[in-house]
Structures are given as C-alpha cells and as structure tokens.
Coordinates of C-alpha atoms (C1' of nucleotides) in Angstrom, one line a residue:
Chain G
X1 CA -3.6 -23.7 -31.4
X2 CA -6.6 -22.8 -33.3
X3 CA -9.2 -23.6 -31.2
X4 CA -7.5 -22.4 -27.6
X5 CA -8.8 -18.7 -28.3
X6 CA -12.3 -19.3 -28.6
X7 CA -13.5 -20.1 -25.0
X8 CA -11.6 -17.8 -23.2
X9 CA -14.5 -14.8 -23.2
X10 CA -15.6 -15.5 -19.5
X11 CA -12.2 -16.0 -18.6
X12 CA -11.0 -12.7 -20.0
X13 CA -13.6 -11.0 -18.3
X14 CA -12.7 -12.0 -15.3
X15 CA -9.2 -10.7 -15.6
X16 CA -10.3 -7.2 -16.9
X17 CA -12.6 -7.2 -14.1
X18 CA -10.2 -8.3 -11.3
X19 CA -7.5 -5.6 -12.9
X20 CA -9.7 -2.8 -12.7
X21 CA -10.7 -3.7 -9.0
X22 CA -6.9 -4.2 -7.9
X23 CA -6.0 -1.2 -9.0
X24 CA -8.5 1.0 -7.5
X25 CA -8.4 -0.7 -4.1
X26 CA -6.0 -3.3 -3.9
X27 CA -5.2 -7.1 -4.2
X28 CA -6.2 -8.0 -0.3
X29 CA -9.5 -5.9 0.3
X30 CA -11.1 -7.0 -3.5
X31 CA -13.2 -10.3 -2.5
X32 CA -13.5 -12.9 -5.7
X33 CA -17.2 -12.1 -5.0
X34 CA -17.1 -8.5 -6.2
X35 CA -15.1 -9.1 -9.1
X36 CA -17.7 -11.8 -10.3
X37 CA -20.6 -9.2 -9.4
X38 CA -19.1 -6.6 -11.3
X39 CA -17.9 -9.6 -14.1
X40 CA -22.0 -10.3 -14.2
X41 CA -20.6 -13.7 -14.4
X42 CA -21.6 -16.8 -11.9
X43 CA -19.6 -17.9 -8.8
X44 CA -19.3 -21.7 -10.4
X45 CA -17.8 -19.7 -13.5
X46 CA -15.2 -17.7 -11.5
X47 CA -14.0 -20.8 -9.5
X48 CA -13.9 -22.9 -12.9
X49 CA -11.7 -20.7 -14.7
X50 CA -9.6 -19.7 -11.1
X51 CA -9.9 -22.5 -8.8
X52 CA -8.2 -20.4 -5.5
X53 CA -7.9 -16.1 -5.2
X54 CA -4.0 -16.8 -5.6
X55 CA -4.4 -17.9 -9.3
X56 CA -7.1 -14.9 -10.5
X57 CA -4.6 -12.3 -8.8
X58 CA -1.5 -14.0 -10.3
X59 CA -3.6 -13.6 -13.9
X60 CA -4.4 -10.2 -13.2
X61 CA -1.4 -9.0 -12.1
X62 CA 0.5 -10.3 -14.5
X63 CA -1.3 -8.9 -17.2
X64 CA -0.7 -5.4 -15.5
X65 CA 2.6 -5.9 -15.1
X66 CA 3.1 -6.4 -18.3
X67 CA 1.4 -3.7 -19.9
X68 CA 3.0 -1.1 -17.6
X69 CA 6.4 -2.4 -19.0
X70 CA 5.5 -2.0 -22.7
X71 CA 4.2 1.3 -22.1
X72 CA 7.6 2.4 -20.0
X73 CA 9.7 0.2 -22.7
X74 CA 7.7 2.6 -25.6
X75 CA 9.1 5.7 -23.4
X76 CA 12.9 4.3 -23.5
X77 CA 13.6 2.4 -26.5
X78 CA 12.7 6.0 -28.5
X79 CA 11.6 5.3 -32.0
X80 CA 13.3 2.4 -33.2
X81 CA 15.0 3.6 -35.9
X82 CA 18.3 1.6 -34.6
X83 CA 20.6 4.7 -35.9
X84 CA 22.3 5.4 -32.8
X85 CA 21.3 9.1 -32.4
X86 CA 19.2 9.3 -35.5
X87 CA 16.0 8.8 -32.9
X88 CA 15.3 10.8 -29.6
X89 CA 18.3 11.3 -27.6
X90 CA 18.5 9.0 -25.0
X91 CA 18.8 11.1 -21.6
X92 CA 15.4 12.6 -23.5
X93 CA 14.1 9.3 -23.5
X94 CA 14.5 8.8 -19.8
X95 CA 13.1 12.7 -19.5
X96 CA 9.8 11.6 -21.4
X97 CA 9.5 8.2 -19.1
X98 CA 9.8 10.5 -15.9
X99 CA 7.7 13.3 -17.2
X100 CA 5.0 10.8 -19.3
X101 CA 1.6 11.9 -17.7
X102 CA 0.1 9.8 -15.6
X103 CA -3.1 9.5 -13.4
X104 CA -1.4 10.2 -10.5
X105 CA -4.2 10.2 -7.3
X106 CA -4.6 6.6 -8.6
X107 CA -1.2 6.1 -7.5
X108 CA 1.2 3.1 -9.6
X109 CA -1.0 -0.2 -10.4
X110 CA 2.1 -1.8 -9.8
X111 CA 4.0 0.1 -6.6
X112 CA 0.8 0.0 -4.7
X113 CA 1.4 -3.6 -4.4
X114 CA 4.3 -3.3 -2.8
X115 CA 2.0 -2.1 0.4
X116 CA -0.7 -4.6 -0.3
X117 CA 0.0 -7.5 2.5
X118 CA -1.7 -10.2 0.1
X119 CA 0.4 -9.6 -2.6
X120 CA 3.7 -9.6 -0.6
X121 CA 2.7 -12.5 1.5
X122 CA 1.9 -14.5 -1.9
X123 CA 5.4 -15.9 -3.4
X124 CA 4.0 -16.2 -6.6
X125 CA 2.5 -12.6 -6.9
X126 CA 5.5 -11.2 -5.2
X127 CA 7.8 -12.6 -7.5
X128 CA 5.7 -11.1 -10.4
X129 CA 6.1 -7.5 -9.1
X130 CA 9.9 -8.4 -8.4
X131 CA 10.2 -8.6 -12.3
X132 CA 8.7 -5.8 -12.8
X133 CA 10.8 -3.4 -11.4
X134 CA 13.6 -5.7 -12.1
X135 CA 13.2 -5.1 -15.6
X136 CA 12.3 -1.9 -15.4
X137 CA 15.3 -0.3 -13.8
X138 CA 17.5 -2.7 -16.4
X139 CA 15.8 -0.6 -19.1
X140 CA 16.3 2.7 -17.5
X141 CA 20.0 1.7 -16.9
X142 CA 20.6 0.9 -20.3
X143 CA 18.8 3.9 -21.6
X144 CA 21.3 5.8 -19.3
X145 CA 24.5 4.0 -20.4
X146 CA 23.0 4.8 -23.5
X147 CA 23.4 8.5 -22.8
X148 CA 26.8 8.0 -21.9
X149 CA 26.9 7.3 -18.1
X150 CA 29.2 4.9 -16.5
X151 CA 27.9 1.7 -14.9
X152 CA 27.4 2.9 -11.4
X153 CA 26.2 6.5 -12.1
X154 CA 23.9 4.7 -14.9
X155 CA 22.8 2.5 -12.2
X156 CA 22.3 4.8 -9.1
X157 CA 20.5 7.3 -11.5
X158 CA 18.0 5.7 -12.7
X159 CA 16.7 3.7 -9.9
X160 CA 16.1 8.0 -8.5
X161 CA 14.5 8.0 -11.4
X162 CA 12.2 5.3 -11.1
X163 CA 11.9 6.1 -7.1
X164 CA 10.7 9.8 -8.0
X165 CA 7.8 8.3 -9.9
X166 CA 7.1 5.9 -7.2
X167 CA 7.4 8.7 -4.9
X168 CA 5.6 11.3 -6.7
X169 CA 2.3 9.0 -6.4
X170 CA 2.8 8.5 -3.0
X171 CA 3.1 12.2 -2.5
X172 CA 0.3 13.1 -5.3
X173 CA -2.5 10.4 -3.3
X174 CA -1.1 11.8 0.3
X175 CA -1.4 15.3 -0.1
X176 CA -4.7 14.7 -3.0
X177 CA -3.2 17.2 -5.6
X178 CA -1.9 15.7 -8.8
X179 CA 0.2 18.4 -9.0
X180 CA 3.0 16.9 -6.2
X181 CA 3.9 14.4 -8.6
X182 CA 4.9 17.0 -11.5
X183 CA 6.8 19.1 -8.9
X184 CA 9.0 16.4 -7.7
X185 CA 9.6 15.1 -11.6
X186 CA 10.5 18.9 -12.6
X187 CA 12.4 19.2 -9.5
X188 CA 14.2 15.4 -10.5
X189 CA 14.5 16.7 -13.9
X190 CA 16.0 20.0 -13.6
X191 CA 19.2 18.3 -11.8
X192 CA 18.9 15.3 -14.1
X193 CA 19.1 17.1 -17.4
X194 CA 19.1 21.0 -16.9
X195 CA 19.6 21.8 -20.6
X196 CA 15.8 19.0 -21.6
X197 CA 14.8 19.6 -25.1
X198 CA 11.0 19.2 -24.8
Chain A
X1 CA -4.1 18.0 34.8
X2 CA -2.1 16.0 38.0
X3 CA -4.9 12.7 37.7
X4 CA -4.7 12.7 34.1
X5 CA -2.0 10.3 33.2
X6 CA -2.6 8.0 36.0
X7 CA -4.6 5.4 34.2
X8 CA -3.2 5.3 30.9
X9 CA -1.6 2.2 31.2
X10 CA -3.6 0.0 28.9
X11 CA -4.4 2.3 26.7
X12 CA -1.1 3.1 25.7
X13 CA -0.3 -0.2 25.5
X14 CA -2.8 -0.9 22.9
X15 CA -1.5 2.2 20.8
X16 CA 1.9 1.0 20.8
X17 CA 1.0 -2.2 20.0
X18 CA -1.5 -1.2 17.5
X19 CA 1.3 1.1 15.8
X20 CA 3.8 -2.2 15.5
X21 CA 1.0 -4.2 13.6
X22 CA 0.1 -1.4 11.6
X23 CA 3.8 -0.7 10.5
X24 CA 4.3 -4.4 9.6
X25 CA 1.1 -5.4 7.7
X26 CA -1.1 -2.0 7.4
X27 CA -4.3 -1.0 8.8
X28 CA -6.6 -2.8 7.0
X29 CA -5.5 -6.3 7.4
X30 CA -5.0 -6.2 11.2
X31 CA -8.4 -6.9 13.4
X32 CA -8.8 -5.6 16.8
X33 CA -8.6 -8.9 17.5
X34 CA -5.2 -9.5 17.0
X35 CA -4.1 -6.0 18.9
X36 CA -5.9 -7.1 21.7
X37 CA -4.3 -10.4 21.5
X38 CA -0.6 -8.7 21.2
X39 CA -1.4 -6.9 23.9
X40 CA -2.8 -9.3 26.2
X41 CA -6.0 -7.3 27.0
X42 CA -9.5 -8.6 26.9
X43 CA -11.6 -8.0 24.3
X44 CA -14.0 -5.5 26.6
X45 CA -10.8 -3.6 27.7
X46 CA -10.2 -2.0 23.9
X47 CA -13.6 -1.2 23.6
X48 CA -13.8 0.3 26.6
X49 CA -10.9 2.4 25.4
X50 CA -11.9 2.8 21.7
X51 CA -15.1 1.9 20.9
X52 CA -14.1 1.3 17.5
X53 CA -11.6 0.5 15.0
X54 CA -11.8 3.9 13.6
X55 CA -10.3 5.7 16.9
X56 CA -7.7 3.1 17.6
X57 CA -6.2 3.8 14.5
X58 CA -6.6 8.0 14.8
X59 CA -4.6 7.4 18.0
X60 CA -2.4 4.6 16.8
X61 CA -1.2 6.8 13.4
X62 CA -1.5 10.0 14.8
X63 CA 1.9 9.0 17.3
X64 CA 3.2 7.1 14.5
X65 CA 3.4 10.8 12.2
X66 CA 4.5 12.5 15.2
X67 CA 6.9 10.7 15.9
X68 CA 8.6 10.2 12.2
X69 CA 7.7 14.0 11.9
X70 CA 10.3 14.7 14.8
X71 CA 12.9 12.8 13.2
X72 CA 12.8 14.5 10.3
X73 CA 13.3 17.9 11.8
X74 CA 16.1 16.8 13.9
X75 CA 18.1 16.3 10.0
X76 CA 16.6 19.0 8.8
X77 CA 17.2 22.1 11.7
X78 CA 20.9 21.1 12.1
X79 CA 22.2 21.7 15.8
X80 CA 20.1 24.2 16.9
X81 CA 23.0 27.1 16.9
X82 CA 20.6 29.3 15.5
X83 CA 23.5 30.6 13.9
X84 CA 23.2 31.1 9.9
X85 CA 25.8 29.1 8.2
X86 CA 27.4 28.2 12.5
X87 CA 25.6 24.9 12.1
X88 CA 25.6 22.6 9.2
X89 CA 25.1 24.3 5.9
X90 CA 21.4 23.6 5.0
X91 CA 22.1 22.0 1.5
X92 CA 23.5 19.5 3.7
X93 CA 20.9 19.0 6.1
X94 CA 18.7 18.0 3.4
X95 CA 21.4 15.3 2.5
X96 CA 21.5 14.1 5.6
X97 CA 17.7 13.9 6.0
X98 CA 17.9 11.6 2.5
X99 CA 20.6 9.6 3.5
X100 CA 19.5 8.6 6.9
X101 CA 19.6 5.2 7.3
X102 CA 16.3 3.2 7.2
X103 CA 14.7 0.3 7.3
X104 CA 14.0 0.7 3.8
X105 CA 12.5 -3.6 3.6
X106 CA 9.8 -2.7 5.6
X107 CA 8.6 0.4 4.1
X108 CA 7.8 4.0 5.2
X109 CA 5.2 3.6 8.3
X110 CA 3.5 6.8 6.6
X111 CA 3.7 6.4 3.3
X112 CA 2.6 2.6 2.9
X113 CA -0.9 4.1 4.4
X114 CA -1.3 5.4 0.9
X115 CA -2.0 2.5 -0.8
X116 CA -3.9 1.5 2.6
X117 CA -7.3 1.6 1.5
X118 CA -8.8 1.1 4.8
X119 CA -7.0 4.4 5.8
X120 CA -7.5 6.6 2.6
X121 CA -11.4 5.5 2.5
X122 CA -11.6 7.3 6.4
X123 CA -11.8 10.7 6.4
X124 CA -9.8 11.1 9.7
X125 CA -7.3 9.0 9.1
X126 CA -6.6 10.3 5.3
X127 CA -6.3 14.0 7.0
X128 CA -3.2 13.0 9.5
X129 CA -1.3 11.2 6.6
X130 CA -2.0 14.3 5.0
X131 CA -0.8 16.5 7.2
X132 CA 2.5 14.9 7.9
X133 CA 3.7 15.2 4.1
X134 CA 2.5 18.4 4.2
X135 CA 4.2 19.2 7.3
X136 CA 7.5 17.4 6.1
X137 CA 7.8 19.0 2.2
X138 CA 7.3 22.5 4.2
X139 CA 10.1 21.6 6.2
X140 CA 12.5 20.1 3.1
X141 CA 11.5 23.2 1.3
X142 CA 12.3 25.7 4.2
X143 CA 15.9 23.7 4.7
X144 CA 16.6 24.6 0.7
X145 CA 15.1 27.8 0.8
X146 CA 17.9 28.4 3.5
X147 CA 20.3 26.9 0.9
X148 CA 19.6 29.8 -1.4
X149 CA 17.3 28.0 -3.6
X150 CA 14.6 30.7 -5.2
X151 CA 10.9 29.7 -3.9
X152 CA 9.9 27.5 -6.9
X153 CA 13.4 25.6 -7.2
X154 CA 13.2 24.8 -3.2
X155 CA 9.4 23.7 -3.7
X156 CA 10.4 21.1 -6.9
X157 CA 13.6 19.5 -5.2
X158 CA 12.0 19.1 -1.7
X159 CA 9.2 17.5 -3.6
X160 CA 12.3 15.6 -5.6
X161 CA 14.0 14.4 -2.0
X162 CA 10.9 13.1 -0.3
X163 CA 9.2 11.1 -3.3
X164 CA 13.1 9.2 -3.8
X165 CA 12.9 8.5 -0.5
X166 CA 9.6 7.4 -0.5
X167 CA 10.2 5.7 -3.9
X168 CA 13.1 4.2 -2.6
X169 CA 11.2 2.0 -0.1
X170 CA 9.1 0.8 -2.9
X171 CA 11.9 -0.4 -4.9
X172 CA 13.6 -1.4 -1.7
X173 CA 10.6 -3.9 -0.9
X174 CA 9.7 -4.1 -4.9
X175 CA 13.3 -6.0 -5.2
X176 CA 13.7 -7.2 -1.9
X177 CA 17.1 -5.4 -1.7
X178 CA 17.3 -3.0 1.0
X179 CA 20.5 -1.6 -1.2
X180 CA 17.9 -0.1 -3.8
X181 CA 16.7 3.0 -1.9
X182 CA 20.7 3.5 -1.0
X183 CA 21.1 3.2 -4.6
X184 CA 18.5 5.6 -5.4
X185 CA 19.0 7.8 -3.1
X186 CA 22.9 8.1 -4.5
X187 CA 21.3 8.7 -7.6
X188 CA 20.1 11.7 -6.1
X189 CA 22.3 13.5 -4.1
X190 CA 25.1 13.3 -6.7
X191 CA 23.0 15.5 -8.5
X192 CA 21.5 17.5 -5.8
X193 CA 24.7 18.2 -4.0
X194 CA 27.8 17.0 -5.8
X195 CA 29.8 18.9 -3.4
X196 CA 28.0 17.1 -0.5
X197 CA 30.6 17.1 2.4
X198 CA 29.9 13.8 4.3
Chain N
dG1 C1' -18.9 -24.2 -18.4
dT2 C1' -22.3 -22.3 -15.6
dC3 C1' -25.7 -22.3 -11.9
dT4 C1' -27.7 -22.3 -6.9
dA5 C1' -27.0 -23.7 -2.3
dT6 C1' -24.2 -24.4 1.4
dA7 C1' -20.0 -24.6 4.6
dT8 C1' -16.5 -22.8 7.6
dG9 C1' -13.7 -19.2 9.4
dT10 C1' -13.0 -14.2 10.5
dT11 C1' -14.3 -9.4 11.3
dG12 C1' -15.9 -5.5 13.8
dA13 C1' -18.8 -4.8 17.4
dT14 C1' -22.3 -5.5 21.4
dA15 C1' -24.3 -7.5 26.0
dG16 C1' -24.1 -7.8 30.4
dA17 C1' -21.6 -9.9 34.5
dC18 C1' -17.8 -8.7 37.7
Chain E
dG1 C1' -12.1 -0.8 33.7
dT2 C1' -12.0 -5.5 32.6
dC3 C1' -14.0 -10.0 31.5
dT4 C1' -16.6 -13.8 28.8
dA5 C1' -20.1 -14.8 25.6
dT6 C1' -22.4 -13.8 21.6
dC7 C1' -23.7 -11.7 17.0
dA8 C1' -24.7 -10.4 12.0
dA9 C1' -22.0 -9.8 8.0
dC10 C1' -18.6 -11.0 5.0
dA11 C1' -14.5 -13.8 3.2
dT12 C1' -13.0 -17.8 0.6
dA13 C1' -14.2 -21.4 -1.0
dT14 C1' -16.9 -26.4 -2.0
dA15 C1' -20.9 -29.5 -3.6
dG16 C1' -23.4 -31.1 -6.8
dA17 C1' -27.3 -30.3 -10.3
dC18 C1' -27.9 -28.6 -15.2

DNA sequence: GTCTATATGTTGATAGAC
DNA sequence: GTCTATCAACATATAGAC
C-alpha cells in the first residue's frame, strides 16, 4: 500500500499523454508511437507499463470518463448542504449542467467516442463509455425527480438534456462557431425552465 | 449532355459502396482497398476514377448530405399546398422532422463525420459537412419562423431540435438502446409542442 | 524498467501491360 | 477503362541487451 505509488511516474505520463491525444483526435487514428514521442518516454517503457493498445486506451479512457462525471456530478448534486432546498434549486442545477461552459469545437472527450470505430469495436472500452452516460443520465434523472417531475417526464427530460449537449458539440465542431452550442442550450433552456434564476 | 451518363457505371458503384462503409465505420478507418473490394473492381479501376482517397470521399459524402438534406425538407415543407396553415401547421412539421424514425444504433451518416478526424482535417470534406448543418438549421429555423416564433426564438429551438437529435444518436449508440434518442426526443417535444397533434 | 533493433501487416498510391 | 504487380511509409507490436 505504501510503496504502490512510487513507481507509477512513467506510467502516469503515459496516461496524461494518451488522454490528451484521444481527445484531440481520437482513440483509432492516435498510434502508441506518438503518445510515447510526445510522453518523451521509450517504446520498451510504453509496452511495459501497457503490454497491447487495448489496455493504454482502456487507462486513458477511464480516467476521462471519470473526471467528466465528477465535474457533471459537481453541476447536479448543488452544494451539499443536504437541506432539501436550503442549496440551489434543483431544475437550476440541471440549468447550470446544460449551460456550464465548455470548449465546445473540441467537441465531448467522451461522445466523440461514440463515432471512433476502435473504441466501439473494443468491448472493454465500449463498456466504459456505456457507464458513462449510464450514470450520467441516472444523475440528471434524479436531479429532475428532485425538482419534482414524475418518473417518465424525469426520465425523457433529461436524456434531451444530455442529447442537447451532445448535440450542441456536434453542431458547434460542424458549423466551427462555438456559438451553435449556446444557441441550442438557450433554445433547450427556455422551454425547459422559462422562469431560470441565473 | 446525351453521352454523359453512359459510362458511369463503375463509378457510381464505387460511390455507393464507398457511402455504405463510410456510414458503418467512418471515413478514416475504411482503405480504398476495402471499397474496391466491396465493389468488386480492380484496384486500377478506382484510381482511374478517383485518383485519390480525397475525391472518393468528396463524391461519396457529398450524395450522402444530399440525400439526408432531401429528407429533411420533405418533414419540414409539409405537402407542398403552398397554402399558409392548408398543409400541416409548421410547429408540427418540426415535430415530425424530430420524431422521424431512425436508425438511431448506427448514428447520424453526417454528424458521426464530426468526430471523423480524417474528414474534419480535409478542407473539402469539412466544408460539405458544413454546409449541410447549415443548410438544415436554416431550414428548422424557417419551419418555426412560420410557426410564429420571433427571429431569435426560431434560431435557439431549431438549434435545440437538431443537436437532440443529433445527441440522441450519441446516447442511442452511447447505451446501445436505440430507445434513448426516442426518449430524448420525448423529452423535447413535450416541451416544444405540448399541444403536438400526432 | 528502460533501451535499440527488428518483424509483420496494412495503407494510400503508382507503374505499366492489356 | 481495367488489370496485376509493386512501393514507401506507418501501424502494432516483439526480442533481447542493459
């Protein structure tokens, strides 16, 4: 326990690297040899720490996938005060998640995947963005319930919600103005909650 | 004008071909190779026709946006009456045009090229993906325009329609449920058009 | 754990006969 | 217009010394 986190420098490096990379072009077109060039590390050293391409992506990956669902869980969860009401009201909460800046030509670290044939063709990768979204619509619908909703309205509502920030990426990267992805979140939001307090 | 389409056979059989590979698994990831193998024509005969990769995939996506482009004006311009209000009511047309069914599994032909780097790093190619989402919010936004929406209103919810739909095949293939875009797109239109006459 | 050298397949494209 | 043969570059590793 105490000495496991003193050798994993290389290895860490490696991850960083490789998430960097598969965001900006994808899981399929990012060859282990540029993310150990741009690592500055050896090719013995990549293929020690990740023996195959599968197990660097599934590292990678997962470690994205995890930070966007702390940051969206941050949006939803309001400030954790536990007084029901005491912190941001919770159709607010989902407002701030839709409306959160975002870098939006980048398009979603984690949606992209969803196009990116290695990722999808990879049962252990897919699975990981699976979970994901998963989890991330279960928080949305309990924010909503939250709010007052019934199940299926809950339900139905926020996986728009999530799909007009999946779609306002594609939009924002097809059209190359940022600004497509805050028109269809205003556009989302004005039906959504008419009366926002932001 | 008259000899012109005599000796198109192969060549359209290699776009058609090239548009079904591209659709399943993306531009980047499918060789010349394997078109020319699909469509049982030597290797010589698709260079002969596109010398490279680059202009079977202008001519091979270019049809592919025309194509979805038509579909989406057949929702959106109702029966063709040219009667205000004698067709279907335009609020409705923009429902219809959400709800349509898809193939929601195998994502948007168009908007997967987004996350396609192999298409967004080629000038030519980036331009027609561009143009069709252009081409297709002008349309969504005309439609609500025509629903009595004031200019800015009709620009955010068209933006709003087209990124759930779009969004909707992400968390459609995200989740492996092809009932997540219907859900999503639920989500929407009770709050678009609660009224919605279907 | 890290290094250099090498192996094997595929990619996008070209050459030149028919 | 179509064919077969070939190519240089790159992808994903593997081998084996240090």
């Amino acid at each position: 326990m105490v000495a496991a986190m003193v050798t994993t420098g290389t290895r860490e490096r490696l991850v960083t690297t490789a998430q960097r990379l598969f965001a900006s072009q994808g899981v399929g077109p990012t060859s282990p040899r540029q993310v150990l060039e741009a690592s500055g590390v050896g090719q013995g050293s990549l293929y020690h720490h990740f023996p195959t391409k599968h197990d660097l992506a599934v590292a990678a990956v997962g470690a994205t996938v995890e930070q966007a669902l702390t940051a969206a869980r941050r949006d939803l969860e309001g400030d954790g005060s536990g007084d029901p009401g005491g912190g941001v009201e919770a159709l607010d909460r989902v407002v701030a998640y839709v409306t959160r800046p975002r870098e939006a030509l980048a398009g979603c670290k984690v949606g992209r995947l969803t196009s990116d044939q290695a990722v999808m063709d990879d049962d252990g990768l897919r699975d990981v963005v699976t979970a994901y979204f998963v989890r991330l619509l279960a928080a949305v619908t309990a924010t909503l319930r939250e709010a007052g909703l019934p199940a299926d309205a809950a339900r139905d509502r926020a996986h728009a919600a999530v799909a007009v920030v999946q779609g306002g990426y594609v939009l924002a990267r097809a059209t190359g103005d940022e600004d497509a992805m805050r028109a269809a979140v205003r556009g989302f939001v004005a039906l959504l909650a008419p009366e926002a307090r932001r």
